[in-house]
mmCIF file of C-alpha atoms in Angstrom:
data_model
loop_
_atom_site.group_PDB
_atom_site.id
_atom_site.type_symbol
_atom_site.label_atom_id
_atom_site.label_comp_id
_atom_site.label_asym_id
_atom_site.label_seq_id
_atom_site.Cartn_x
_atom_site.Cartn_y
_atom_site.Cartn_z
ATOM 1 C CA UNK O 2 145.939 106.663 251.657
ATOM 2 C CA UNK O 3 142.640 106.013 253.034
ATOM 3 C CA UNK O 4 141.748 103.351 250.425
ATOM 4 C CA UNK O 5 143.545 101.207 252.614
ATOM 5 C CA UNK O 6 140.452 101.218 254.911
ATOM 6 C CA UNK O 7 137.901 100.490 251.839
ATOM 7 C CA UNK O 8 136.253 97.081 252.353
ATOM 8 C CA UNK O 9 136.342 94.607 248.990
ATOM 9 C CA UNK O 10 132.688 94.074 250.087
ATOM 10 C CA UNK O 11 130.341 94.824 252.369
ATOM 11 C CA UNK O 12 127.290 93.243 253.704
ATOM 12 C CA UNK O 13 124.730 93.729 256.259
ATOM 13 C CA UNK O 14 126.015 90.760 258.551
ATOM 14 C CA UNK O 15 127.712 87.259 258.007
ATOM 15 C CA UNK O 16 125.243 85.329 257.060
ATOM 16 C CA UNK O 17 124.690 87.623 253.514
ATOM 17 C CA UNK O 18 128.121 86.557 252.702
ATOM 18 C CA UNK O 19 127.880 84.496 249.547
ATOM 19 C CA UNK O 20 130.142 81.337 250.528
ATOM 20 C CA UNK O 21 129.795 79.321 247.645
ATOM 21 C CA UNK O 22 131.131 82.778 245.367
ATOM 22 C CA UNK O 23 134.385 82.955 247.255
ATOM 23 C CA UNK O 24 134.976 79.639 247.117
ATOM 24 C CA UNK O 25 134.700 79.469 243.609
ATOM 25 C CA UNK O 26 137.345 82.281 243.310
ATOM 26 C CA UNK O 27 139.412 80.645 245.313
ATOM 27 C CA UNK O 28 139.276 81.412 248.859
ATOM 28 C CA UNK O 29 140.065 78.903 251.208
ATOM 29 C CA UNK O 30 139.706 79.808 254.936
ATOM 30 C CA UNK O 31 137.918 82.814 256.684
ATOM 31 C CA UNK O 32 139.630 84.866 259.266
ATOM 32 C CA UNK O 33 136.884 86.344 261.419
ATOM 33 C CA UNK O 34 136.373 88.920 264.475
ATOM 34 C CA UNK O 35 134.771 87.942 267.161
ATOM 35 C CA UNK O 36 132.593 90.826 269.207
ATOM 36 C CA UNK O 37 129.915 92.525 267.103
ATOM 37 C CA UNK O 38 130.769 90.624 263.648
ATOM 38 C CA UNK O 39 129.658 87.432 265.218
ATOM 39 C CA UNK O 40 127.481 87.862 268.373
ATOM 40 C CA UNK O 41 127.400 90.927 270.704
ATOM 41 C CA UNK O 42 130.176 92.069 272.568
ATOM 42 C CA UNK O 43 128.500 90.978 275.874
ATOM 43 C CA UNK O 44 126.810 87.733 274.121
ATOM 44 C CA UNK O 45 129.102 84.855 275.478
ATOM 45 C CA UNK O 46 127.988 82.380 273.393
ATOM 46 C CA UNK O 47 127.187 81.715 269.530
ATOM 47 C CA UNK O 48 122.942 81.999 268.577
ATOM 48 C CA UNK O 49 121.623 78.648 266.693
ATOM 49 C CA UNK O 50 121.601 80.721 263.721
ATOM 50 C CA UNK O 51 125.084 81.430 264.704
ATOM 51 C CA UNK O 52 125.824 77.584 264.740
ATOM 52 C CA UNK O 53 124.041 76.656 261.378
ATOM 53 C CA UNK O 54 126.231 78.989 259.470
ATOM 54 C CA UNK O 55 129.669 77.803 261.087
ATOM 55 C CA UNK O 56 128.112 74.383 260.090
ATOM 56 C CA UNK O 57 128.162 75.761 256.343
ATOM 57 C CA UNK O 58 131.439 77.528 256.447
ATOM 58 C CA UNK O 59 132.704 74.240 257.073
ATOM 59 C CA UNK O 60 130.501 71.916 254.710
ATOM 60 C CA UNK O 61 131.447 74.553 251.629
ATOM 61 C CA UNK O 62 134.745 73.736 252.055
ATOM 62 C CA UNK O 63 136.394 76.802 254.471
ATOM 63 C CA UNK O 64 138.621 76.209 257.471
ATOM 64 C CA UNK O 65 138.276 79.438 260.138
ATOM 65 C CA UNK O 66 140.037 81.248 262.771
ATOM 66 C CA UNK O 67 138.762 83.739 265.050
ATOM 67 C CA UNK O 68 141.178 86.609 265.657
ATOM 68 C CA UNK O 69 140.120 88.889 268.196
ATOM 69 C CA UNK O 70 141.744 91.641 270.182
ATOM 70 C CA UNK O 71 139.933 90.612 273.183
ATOM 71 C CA UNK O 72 141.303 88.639 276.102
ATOM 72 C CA UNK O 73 141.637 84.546 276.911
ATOM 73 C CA UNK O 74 138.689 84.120 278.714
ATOM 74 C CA UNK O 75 136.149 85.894 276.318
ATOM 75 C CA UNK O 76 137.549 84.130 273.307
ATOM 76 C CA UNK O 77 137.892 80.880 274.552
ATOM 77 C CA UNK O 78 134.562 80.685 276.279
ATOM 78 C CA UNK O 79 133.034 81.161 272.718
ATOM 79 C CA UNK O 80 135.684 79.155 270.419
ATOM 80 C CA UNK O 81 136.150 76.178 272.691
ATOM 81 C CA UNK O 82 132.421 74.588 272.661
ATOM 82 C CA UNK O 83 132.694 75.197 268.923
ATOM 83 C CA UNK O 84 135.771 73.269 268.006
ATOM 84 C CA UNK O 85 137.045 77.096 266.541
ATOM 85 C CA UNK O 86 140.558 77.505 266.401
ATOM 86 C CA UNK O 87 141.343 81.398 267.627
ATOM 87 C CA UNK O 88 143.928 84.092 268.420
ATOM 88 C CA UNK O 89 143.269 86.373 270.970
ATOM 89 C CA UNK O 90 144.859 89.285 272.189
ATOM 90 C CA UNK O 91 145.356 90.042 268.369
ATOM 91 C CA UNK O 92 146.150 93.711 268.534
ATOM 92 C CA UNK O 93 144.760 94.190 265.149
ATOM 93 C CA UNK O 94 145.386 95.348 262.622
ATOM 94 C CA UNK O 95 149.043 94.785 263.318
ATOM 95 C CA UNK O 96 149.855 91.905 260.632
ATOM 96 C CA UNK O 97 151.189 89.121 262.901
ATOM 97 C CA UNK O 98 147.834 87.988 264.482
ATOM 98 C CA UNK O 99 146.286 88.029 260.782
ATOM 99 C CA UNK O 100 149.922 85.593 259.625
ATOM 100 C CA UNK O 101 149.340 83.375 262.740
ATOM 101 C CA UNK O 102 145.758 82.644 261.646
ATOM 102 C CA UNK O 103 146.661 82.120 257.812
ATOM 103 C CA UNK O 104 149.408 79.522 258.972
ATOM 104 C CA UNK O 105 147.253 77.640 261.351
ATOM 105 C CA UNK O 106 144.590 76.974 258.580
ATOM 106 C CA UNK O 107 147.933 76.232 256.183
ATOM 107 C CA UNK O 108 146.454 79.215 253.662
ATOM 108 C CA UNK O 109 147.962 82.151 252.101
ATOM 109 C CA UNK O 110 147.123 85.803 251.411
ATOM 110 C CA UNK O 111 145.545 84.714 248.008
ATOM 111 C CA UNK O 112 142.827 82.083 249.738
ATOM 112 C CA UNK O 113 142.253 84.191 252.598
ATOM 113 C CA UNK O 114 139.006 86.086 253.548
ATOM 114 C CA UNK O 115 138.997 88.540 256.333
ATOM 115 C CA UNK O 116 135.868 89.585 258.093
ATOM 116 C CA UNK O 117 135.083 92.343 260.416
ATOM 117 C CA UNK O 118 132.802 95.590 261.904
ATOM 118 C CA UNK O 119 135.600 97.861 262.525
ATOM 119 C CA UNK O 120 137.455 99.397 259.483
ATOM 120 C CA UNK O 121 140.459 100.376 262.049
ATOM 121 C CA UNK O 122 141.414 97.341 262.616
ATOM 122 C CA UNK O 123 139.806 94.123 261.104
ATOM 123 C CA UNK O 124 139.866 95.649 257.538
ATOM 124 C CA UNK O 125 142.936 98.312 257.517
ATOM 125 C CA UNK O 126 144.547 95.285 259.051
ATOM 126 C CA UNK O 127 143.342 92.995 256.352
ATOM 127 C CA UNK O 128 144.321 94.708 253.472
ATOM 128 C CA UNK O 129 147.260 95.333 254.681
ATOM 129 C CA UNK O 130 147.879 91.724 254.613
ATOM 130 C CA UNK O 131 147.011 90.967 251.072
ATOM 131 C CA UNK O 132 143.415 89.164 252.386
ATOM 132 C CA UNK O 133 139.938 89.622 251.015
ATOM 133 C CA UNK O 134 138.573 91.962 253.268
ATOM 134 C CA UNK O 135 134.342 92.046 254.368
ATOM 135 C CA UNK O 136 132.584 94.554 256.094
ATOM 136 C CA UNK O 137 129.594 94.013 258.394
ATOM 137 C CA UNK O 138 127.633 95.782 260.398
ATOM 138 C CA UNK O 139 127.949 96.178 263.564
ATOM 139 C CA UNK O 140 125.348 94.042 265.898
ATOM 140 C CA UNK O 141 125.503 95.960 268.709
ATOM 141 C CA UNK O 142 126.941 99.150 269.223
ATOM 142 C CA UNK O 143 125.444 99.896 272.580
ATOM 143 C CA UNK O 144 127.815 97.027 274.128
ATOM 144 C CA UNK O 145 131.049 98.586 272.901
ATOM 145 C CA UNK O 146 134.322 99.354 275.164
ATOM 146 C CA UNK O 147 135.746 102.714 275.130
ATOM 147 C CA UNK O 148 138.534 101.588 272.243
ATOM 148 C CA UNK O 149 135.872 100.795 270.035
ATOM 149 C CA UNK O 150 134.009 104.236 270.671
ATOM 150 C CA UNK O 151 137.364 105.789 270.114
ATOM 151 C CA UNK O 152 137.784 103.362 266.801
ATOM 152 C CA UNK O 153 134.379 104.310 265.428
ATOM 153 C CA UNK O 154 134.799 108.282 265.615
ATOM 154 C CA UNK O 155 137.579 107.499 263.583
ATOM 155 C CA UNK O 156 135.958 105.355 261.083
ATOM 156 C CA UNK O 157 133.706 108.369 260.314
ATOM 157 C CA UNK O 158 136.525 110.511 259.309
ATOM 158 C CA UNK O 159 137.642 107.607 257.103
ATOM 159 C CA UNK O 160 134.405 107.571 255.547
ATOM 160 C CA UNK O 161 134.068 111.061 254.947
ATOM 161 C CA UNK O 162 137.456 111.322 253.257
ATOM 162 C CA UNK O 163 136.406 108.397 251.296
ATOM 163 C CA UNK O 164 133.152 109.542 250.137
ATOM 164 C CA UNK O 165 134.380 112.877 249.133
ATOM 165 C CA UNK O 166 136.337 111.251 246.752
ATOM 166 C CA UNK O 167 133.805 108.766 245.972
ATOM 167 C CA UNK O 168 134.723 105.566 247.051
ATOM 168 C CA UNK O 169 132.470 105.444 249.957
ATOM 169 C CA UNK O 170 128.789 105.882 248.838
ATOM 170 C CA UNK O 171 126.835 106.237 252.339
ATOM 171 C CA UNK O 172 123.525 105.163 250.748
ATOM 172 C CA UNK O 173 124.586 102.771 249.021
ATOM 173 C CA UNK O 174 122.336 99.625 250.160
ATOM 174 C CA UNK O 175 124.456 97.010 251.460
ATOM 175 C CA UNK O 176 124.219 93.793 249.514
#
């Protein structure tokens, strides 16, 4: 049961995701969170470094979506200057926010990549959708909403369970 909650990968933070390797399986578009996968929960806008990568999401061939459980204003404020389609309000990891996304970019389970900080929701929501599903860490924990806190005592369990029967090494660097 709690495999369900086990990442396909997991890396440090977006920009150690290995585009060009995806692509070449097949992945097509990249479903991604928005608060502490991408900036801060309190950072309103993207970094530079933030921008560069978007810019090579899109020149390797991706098309991306933000789904994000948070409200209008939040998600829009970041997406909009961008040109980033998004879905807010997602109440991941129910399936129907993670659907919407795949249809706007025209994609299917298969070509889909899924990247988040919280196993609860972006990737328990993920895999239950088929999708390729990426762990980061989070960027800033401090700036987290009482959900999240709730969310991440959770995630521990998870962990445990999973490490006890060795799926989840805790020491295990992350690529």
């Amino acid at each position: 049961m709690f495999e369900r909650f086990l990442p396909k990968l997991r890396v440090n933070n977006v920009f150690d995701i290995d585009l060009q390797s995806l692509y070449d399986q097949g992945y097509r578009g990249i479903i991604t969170d928005l608060d502490n996968t991408l900036v801060g929960a309190k950072a309103p806008l993207a970094t530079p470094e933030l921008v560069e990568w978007f810019e090579k999401v899109k020149k390797a061939g991706f098309k991306l979506v933000i789904v994000s459980n948070n409200n209008l204003d939040r998600v829009s404020v970041f997406a909009t200057p961008l040109n980033i389609e998004y879905v807010y309000k997602a109440r991941k990891p129910a399936g129907s926010a993670f659907r919407k996304a795949m249809d706007m970019m025209g994609l299917r389970p298969e070509e889909t990549i899924v990247v988040g900080d919280q196993l609860m929701t972006d990737i328990f929501g993920g895999n239950r959708q088929g999708l390729f599903t990426v762990l980061v860490l989070p960027i800033s924990v401090a700036d987290e909403g009482f959900g999240t806190r709730i969310n991440r005592r959770l995630e521990r369990i998870v962990k445990h369970r999973l490490g006890k029967s060795g799926l989840w090494l805790e020491e295990e660097k992350q690529k």
